[in-house]
Coordinates of C-alpha atoms in Angstrom, one line a residue:
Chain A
X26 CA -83.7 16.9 22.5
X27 CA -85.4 19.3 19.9
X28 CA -83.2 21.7 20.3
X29 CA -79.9 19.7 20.5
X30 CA -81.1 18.8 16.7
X31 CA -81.7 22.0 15.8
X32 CA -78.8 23.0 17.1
X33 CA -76.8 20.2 15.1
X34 CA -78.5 20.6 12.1
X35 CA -77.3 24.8 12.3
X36 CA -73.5 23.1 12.9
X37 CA -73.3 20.8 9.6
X38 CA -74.8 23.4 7.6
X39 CA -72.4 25.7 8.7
X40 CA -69.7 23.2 8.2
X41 CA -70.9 22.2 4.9
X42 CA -71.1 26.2 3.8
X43 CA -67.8 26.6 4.9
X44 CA -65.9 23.6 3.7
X45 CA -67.9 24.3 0.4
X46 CA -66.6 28.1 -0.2
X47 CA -63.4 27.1 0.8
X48 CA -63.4 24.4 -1.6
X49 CA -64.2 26.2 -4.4
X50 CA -61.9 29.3 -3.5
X51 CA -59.2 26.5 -3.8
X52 CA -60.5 24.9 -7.1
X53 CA -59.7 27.8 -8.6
X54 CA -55.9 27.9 -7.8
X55 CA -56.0 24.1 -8.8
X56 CA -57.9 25.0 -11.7
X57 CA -55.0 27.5 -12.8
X58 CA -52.1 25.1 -11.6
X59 CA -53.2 22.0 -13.1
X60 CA -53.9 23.8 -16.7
X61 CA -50.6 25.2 -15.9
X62 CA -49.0 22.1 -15.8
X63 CA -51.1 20.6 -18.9
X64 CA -49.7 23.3 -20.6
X65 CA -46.0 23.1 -19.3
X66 CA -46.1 26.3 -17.7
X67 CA -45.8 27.4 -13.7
X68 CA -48.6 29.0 -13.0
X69 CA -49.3 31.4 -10.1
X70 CA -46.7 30.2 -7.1
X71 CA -45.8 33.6 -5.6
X72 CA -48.4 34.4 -3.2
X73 CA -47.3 31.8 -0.2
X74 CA -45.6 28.8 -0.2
X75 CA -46.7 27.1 -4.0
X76 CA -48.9 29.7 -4.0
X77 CA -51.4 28.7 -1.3
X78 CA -52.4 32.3 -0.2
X79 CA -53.5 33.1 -3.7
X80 CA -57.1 32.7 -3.4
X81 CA -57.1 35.0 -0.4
X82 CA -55.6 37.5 -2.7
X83 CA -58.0 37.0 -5.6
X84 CA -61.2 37.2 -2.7
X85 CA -59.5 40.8 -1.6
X86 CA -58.8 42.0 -5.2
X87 CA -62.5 40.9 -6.0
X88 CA -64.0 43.0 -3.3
X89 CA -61.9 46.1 -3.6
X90 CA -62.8 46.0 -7.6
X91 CA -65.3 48.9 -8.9
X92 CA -68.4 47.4 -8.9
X93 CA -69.8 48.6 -12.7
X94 CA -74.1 48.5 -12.9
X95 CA -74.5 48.9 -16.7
X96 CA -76.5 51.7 -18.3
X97 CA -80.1 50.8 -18.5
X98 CA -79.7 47.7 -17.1
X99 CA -82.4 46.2 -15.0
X100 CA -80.8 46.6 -11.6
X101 CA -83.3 44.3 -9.6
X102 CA -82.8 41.8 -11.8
X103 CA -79.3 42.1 -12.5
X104 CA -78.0 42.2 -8.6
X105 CA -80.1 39.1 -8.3
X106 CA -78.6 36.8 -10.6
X107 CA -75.6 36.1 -9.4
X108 CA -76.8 35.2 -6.0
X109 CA -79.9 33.4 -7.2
X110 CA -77.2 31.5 -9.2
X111 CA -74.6 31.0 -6.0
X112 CA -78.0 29.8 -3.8
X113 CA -79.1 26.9 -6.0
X114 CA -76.2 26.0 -6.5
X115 CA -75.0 25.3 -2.7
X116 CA -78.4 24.5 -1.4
X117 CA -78.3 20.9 -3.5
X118 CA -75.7 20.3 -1.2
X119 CA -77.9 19.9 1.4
X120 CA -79.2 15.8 0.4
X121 CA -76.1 14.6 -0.6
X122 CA -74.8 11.8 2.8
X123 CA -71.1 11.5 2.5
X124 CA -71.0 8.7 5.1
X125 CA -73.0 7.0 7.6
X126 CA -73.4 8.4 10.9
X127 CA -71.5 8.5 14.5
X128 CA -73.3 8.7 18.2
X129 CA -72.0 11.1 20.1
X130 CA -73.1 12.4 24.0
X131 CA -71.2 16.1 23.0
X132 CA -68.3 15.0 25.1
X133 CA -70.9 14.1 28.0
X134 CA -73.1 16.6 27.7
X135 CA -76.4 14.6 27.2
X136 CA -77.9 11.3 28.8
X137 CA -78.1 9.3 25.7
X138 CA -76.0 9.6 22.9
X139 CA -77.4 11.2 20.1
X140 CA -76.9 9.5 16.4
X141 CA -75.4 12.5 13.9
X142 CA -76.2 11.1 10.0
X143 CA -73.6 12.7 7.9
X144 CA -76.2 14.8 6.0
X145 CA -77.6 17.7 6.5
X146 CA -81.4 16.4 5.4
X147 CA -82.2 12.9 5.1
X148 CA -85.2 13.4 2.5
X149 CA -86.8 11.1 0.9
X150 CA -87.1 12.1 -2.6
X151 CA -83.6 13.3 -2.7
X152 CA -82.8 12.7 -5.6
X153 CA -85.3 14.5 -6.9
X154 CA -84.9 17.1 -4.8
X155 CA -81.3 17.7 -6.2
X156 CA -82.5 17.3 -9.3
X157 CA -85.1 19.8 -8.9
X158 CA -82.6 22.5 -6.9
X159 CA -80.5 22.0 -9.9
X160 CA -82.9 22.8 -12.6
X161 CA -83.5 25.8 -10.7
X162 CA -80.2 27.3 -11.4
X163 CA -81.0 28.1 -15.4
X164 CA -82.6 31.5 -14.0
X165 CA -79.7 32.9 -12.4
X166 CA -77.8 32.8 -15.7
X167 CA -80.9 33.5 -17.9
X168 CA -81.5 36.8 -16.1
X169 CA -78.4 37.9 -15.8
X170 CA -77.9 37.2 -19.3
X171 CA -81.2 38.8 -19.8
X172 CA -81.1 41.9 -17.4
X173 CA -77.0 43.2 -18.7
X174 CA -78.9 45.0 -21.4
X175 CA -76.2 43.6 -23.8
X176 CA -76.7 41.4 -26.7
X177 CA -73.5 39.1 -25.8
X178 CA -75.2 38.7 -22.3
X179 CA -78.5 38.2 -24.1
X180 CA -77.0 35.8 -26.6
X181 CA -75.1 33.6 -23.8
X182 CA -78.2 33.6 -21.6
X183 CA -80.3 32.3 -24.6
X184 CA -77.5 29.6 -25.2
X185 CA -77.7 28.5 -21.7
X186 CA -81.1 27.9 -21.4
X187 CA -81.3 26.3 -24.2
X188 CA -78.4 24.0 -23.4
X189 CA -79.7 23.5 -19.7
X190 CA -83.1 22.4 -20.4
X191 CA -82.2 20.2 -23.7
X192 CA -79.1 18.3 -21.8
X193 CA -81.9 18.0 -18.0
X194 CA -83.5 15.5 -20.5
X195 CA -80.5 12.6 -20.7
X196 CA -79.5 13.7 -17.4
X197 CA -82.8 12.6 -15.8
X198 CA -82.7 9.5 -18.0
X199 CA -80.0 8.4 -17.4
X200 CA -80.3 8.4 -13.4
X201 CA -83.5 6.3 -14.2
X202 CA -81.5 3.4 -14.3
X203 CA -79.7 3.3 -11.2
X204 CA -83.1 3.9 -9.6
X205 CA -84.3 0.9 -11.0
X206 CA -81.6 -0.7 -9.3
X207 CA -82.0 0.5 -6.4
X208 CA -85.0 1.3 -6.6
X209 CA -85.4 4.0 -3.6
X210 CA -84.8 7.7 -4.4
X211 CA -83.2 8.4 -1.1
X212 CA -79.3 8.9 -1.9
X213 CA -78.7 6.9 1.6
X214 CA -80.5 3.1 0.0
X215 CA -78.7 3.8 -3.4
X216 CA -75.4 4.2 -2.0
X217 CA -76.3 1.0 0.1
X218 CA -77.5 -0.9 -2.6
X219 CA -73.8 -0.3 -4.2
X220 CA -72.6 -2.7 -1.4
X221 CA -72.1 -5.6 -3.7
X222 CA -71.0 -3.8 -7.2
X223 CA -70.9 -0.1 -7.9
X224 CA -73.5 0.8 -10.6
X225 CA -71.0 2.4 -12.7
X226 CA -70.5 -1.3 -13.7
X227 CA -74.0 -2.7 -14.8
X228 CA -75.0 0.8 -15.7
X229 CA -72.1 2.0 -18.1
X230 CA -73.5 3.2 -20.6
X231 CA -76.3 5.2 -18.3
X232 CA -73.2 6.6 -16.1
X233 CA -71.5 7.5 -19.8
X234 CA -74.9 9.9 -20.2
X235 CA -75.0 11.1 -16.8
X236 CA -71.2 12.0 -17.0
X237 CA -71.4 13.7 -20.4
X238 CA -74.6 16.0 -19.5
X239 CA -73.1 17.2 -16.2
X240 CA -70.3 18.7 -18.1
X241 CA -73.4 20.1 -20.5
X242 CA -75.3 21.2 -17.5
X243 CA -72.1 22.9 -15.9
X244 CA -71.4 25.1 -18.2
X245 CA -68.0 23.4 -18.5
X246 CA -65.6 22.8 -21.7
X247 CA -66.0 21.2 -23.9
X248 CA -69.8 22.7 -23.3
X249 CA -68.8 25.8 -22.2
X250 CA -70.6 27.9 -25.5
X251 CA -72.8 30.4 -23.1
X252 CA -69.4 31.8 -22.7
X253 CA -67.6 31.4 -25.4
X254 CA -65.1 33.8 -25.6
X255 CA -63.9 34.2 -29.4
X256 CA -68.1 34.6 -30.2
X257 CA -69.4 36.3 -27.6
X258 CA -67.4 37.7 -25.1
X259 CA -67.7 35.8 -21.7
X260 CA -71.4 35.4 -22.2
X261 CA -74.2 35.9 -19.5
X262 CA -71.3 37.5 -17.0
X263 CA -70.0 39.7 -20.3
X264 CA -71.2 43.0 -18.1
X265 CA -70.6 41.7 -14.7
X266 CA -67.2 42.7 -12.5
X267 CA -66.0 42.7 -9.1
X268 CA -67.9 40.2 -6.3
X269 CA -71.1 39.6 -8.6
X270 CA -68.5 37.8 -11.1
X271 CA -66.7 36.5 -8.7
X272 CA -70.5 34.8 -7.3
X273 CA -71.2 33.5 -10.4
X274 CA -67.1 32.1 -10.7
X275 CA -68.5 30.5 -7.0
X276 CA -71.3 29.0 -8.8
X277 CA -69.7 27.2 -11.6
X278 CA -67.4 25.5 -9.5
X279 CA -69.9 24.7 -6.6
X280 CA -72.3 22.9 -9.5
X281 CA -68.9 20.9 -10.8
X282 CA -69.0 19.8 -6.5
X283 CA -72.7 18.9 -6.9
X284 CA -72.1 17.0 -10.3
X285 CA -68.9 15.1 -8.6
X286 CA -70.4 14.3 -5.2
X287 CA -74.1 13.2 -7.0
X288 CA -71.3 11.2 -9.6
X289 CA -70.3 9.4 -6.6
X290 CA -73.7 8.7 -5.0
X291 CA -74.7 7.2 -8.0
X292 CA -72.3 5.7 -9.9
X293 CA -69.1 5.4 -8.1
X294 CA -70.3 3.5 -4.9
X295 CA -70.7 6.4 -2.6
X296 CA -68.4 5.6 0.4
X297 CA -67.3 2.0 -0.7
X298 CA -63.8 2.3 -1.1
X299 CA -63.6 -0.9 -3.8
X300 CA -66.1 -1.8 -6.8
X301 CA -66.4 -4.6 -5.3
X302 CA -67.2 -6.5 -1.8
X303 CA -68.1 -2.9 0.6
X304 CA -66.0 -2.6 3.3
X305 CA -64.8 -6.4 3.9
X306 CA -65.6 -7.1 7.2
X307 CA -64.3 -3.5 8.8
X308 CA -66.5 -2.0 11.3
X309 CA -67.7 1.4 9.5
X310 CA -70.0 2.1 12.8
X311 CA -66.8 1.8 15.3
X312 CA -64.4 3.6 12.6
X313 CA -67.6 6.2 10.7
X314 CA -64.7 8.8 9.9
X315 CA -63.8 6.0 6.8
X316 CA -66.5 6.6 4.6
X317 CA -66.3 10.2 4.5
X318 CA -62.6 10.2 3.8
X319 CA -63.7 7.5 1.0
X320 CA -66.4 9.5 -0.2
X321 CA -64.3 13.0 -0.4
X322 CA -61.5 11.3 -2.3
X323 CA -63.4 10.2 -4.8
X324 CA -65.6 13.5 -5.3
X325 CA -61.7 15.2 -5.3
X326 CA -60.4 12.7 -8.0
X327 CA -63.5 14.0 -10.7
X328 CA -63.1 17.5 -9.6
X329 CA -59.7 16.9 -11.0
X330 CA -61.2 15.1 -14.2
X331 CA -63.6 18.3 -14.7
X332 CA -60.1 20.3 -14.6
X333 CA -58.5 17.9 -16.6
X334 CA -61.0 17.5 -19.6
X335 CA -61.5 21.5 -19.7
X336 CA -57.9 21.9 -20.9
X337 CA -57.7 18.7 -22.9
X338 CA -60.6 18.6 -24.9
X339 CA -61.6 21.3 -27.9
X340 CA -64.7 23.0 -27.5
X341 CA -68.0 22.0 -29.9
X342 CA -70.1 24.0 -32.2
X343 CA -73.3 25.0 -31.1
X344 CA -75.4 22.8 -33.6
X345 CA -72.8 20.3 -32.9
X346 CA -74.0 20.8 -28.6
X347 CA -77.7 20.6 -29.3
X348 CA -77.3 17.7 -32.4
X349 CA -75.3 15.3 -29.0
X350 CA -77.5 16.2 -26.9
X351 CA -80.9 15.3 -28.9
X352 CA -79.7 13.0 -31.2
X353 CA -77.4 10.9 -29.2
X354 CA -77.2 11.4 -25.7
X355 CA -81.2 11.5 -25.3
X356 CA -81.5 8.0 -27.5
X357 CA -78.8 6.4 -25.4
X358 CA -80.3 6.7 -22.4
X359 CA -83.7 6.2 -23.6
X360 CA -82.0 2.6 -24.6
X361 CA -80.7 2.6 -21.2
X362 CA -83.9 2.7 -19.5
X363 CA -85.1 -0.5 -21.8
X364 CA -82.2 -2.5 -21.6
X365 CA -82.6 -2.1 -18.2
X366 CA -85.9 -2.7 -17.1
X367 CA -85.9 -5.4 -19.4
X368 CA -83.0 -7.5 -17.9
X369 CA -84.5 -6.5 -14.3
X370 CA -88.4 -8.2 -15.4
X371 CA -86.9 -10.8 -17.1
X372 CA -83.6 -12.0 -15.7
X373 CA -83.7 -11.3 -12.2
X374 CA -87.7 -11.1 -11.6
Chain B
X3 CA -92.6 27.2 14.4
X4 CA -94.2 25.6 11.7
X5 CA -97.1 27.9 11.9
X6 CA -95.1 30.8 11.6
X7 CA -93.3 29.9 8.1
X8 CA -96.6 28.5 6.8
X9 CA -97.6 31.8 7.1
X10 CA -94.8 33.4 5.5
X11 CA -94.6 31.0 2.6
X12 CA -98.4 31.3 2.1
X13 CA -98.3 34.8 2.1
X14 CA -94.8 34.5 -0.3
X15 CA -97.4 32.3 -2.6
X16 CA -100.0 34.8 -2.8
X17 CA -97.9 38.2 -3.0
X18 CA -96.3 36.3 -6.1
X19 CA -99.7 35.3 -7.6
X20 CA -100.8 38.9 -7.0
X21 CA -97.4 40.5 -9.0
X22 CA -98.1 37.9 -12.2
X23 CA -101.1 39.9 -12.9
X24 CA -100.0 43.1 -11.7
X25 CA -96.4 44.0 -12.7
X26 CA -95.7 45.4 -16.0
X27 CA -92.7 43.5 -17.1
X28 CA -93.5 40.7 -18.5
X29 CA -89.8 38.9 -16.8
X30 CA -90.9 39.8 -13.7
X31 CA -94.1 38.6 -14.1
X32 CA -92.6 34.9 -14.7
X33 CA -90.7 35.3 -12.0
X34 CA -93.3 36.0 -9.7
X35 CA -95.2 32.6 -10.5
X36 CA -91.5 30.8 -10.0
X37 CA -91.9 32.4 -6.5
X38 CA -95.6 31.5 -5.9
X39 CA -94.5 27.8 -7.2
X40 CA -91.7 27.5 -5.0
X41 CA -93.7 28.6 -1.6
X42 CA -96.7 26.2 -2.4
X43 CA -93.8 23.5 -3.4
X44 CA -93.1 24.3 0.3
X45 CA -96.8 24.0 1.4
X46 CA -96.9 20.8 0.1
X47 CA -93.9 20.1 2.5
X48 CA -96.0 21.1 5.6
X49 CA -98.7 18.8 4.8
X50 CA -95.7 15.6 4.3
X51 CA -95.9 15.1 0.5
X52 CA -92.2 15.7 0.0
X53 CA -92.7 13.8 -3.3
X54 CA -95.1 16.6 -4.5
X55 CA -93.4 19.2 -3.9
X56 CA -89.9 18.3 -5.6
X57 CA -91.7 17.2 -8.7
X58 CA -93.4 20.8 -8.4
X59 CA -90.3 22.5 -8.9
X60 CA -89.2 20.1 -11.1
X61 CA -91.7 20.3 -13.3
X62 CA -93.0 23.5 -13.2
X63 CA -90.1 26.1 -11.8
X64 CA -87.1 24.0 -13.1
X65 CA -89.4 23.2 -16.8
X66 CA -92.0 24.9 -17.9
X67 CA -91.4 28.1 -16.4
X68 CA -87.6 28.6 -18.1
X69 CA -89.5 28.2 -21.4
X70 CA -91.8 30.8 -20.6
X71 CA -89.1 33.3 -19.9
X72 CA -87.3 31.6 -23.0
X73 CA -90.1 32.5 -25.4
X74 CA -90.7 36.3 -23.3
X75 CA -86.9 36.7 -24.0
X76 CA -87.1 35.7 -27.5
X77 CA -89.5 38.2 -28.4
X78 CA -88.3 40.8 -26.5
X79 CA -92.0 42.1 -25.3
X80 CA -91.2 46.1 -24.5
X81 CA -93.3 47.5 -21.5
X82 CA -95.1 50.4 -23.6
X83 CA -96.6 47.1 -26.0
X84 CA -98.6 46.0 -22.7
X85 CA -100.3 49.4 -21.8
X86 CA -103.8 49.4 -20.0
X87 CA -106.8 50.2 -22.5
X88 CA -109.4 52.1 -21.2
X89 CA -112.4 50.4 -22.8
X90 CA -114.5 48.7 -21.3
X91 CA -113.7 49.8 -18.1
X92 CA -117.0 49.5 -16.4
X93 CA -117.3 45.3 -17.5
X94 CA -113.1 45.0 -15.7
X95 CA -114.0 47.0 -13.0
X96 CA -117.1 44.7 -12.9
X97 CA -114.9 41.5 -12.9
X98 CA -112.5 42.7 -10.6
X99 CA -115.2 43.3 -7.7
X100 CA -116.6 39.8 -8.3
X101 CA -113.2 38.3 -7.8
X102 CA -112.8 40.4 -4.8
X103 CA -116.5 39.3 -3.2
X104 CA -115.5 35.9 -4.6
X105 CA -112.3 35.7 -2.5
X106 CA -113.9 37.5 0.7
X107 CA -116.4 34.6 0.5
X108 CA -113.9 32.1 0.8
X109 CA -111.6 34.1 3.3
X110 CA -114.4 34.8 5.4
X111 CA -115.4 30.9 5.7
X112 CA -111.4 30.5 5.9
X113 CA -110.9 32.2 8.8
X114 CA -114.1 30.8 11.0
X115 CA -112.4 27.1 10.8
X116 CA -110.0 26.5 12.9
X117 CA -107.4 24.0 11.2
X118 CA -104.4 22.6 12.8
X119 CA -101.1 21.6 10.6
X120 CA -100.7 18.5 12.6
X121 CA -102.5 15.6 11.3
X122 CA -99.9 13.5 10.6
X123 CA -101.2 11.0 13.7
X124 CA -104.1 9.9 11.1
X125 CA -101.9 9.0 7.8
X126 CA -100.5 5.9 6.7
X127 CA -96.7 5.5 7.2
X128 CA -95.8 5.9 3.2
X129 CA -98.1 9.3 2.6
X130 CA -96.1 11.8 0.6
X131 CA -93.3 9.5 -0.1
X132 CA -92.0 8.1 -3.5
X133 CA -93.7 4.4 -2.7
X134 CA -96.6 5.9 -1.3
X135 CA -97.4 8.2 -4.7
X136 CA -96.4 5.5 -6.6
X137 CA -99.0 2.9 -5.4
X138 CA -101.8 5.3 -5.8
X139 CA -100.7 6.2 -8.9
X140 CA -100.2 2.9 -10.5
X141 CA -102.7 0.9 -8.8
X142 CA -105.6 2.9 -8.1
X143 CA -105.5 5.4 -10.8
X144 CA -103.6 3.9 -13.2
X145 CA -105.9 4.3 -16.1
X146 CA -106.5 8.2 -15.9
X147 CA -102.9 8.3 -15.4
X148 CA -102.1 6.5 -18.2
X149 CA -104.6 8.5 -20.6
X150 CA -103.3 11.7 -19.2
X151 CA -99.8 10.4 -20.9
X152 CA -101.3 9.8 -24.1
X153 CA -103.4 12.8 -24.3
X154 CA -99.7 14.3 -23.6
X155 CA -98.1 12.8 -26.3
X156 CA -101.2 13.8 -29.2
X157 CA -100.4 17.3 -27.7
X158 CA -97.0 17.2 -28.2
X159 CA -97.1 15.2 -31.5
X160 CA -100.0 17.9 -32.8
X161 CA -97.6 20.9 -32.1
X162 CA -95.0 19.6 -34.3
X163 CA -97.4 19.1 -37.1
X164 CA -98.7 22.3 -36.8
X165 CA -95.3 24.6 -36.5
X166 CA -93.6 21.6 -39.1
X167 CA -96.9 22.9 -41.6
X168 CA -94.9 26.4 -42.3
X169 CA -91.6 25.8 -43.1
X170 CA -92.9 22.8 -46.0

């Protein structure tokens, strides 16, 4: 039995790893097709039918690119940060449940059936452990910032850090709410406890926050000022080329998955298809492929609202980044928390 | 199984502790206690305080350690600034072998007890988890815990005095 979880555990991480890269390889073409379309261009078609095949042909030309080490860089250091970058971001992954759970005897294989969850790790503390997976990710950009031996790369390492830790602050906040609701940290209860009403309801304003500082925290316009090009180049990845910038690409577009899929956890109801009411009386145990399908639709509809603010909205200053982060978003969800606990002690007891 | 990667992570942990002090770049040196922080987050995992460990990274890898190599990129320490000085060699040399008896006292009594990773037969359902932290912390040590908050807030309210003091 032992090893018929081990061996399941090895198949949905693969799965997940795979669906994940492929994913992202695909954001990109939607990324350049939708911003395409906002701006009443075409976009790249030629490569396939609509121009499917493209992101095979991007993968290809990124590996057959000269790989450039700077002068004087710090080469340890500066092979590392791309992947340390890649790893923290796809290991978060690894808490989020997208649906229930199925039995299954491996077509008769086994005796009993064995119950699959849909997740790979059922910890739980998993929100913290996202959280804390997440916050891991600064160093990957820091050092590669740090180790190009460039002051752009310097100066958009320093940015990000600084940006990172300052917008962790309301981002933390702001999930305190929801765990006050449902008070459990395992993502499995507080997408249960979203049975009746999604939080994004009674916990607006905190879901406003949260949404806000994951674009802060991705690196994403209208925050995307560690690489912003007119001041300094393209930032931390200024001295970067070939697969190591394509890794770090990987990694800005894996964390926009985290963001959306931890969004929908928390916020959006998980795998309840309505705001209201769960499922309605259908079976989810006899028909478990209907949450995931749920869950992945929603988590595709904000990946398309990440695409669709980056070429909508202008980007900020820098004082303007750190002045919303400190002076707004921080008190909001300080706020939050109060009204929060407040109407929990004294309204429902 | 279990025994094998506790020894890999506990040797991860040390190794890192042993490069702080040791390697000359002050980045690397960070780095190597994000490493040791990280493999004892995961020996808290072996003994079934998941809670402990993610607030571990949290607070110390994800936190406090960025600032640290915030600050050490900041100032832009050069290698040739940190050179060993030759005085007082004897009283280091002195220090370092009464670390080194120090830890072969310890390792020696470490290695005559047996101890097994499995005791999770003798704890309470809740140990490690969120509740389980959460009812020690708020019930039987609540007051420590609740001075250790204030003693955290007159730290950080004394450090903005103090670095407000020179730009006035």
């Amino acid at each position: 039995m032992l090893w018929v979880e081990i061996g399941i555990s090895f198949v949905k991480i693969a799965l997940v790893l795979f669906v994940v890269l492929t994913l992202v390889a695909y954001l990109t073409l939607a990324e350049r097709r939708i911003s395409a379309f906002i701006q009443d261009r075409l976009g790249p078609n030629r490569v396939g039918p609509f121009g499917i095949l493209q992101p095979l042909a991007d993968g290809v030309k990124f590996i057959f690119k000269e790989d450039i080490i700077p002068d004087r860089a710090n080469k340890p250091f500066y092979v590392m940060a791309p992947a340390l970058s890649l790893v923290t971001a796809i290991v978060a992954l690894a808490v989020i449940p997208i649906g229930k759970g199925f039995n299954t005897t491996l077509f008769g294989l086994l005796e009993d059936p064995f119950y699959v969850k849909l997740q790979i790790a059922d910890v739980n503390a998993g929100l913290l452990f996202v959280l804390a997976i997440t916050s891991l990710s600064v160093y990957g950009v820091v050092l590669g910032g740090w180790s190009s031996n460039s002051k752009y790369s310097l100066l958009g390492g320093l940015r990000a850090a600084a940006q990172m830790i300052s917008y962790e602050l309301s981002l933390g906040l702001s999930i305190l709410g929801v765990i006050l609701l449902a008070g459990s940290l395992r993502l499995n209860d507080i997408v249960e406890a979203q049975q009746k009403i999604w939080f994004a309801i009674p916990q607006a304003l905190g879901f406003l926050v949260f949404m806000v500082s994951s674009f802060a925290e991705t690196n994403r316009l209208p925050f995307d000022l560690p690489e912003a090009e007119p001041e300094i180049v393209a930032g931390y990845h200024t001295e970067y080329s070939s697969m190591k910038f394509a890794m770090f690409f990987m990694a800005e577009y894996t964390h926009m998955i985290v963001a959306s899929a931890l969004m929908v956890c928390l916020f959006l109801g998980g795998w309840y298809p309505l705001p209201f009411g769960g499922w309605f009386g259908i079976d989810i145990e006899r028909y478990w492929y209907l949450p995931p399908i749920v869950f992945i639709g929603k988590v595709f509809f904000l990946l398309f609202l990440f695409i669709w603010v980056r070429w909508t909205i202008p980007r900020f200053r820098y004082d303007q980044v750190m002045k919303l982060g400190w002076k707004v978003l921080f008190p909001l969800g300080v706020l939050n928390i109060i009204v929060t606990s407040a109407v929990m002690v004294f309204v429902y007891k | 199984m279990e025994s094998v990667l506790f020894y890999i992570f506990a040797a991860a942990s040390v190794a890192g502790a042993l490069l702080v002090v040791f390697h000359k770049n002050p980045i690397a040196s960070a780095l190597s206690l994000v490493l040791t922080l990280f493999s004892t987050a995961v020996l808290f995992i072996f003994l079934l305080a998941h809670f402990v460990a993610a607030i571990q990274i949290l607070v110390y890898a994800g936190a406090i350690m960025v600032l640290f190599m915030f600050t050490v990129m900041f100032l832009n320490i050069r290698e040739e600034s940190l050179k060993f000085d030759a005085q007082n060699l004897p009283v280091k040399l002195g220090v370092l072998l009464l670390i080194l008896f120090i830890f072969g006292y310890f390792a020696s009594i470490g290695f005559k007890k047996s101890f097994s990773l499995n005791h999770a037969a003798s704890l309470p359902e809740s140990f490690g988890t969120v509740e389980g932290v959460g009812e020690v912390l708020f019930k039987d040590y609540l007051l420590p815990f609740e001075l250790t908050s204030v003693l955290i807030v007159v730290a950080i309210l004394g450090v903005v005095a103090i670095a407000k003091r020179g730009t006035d």
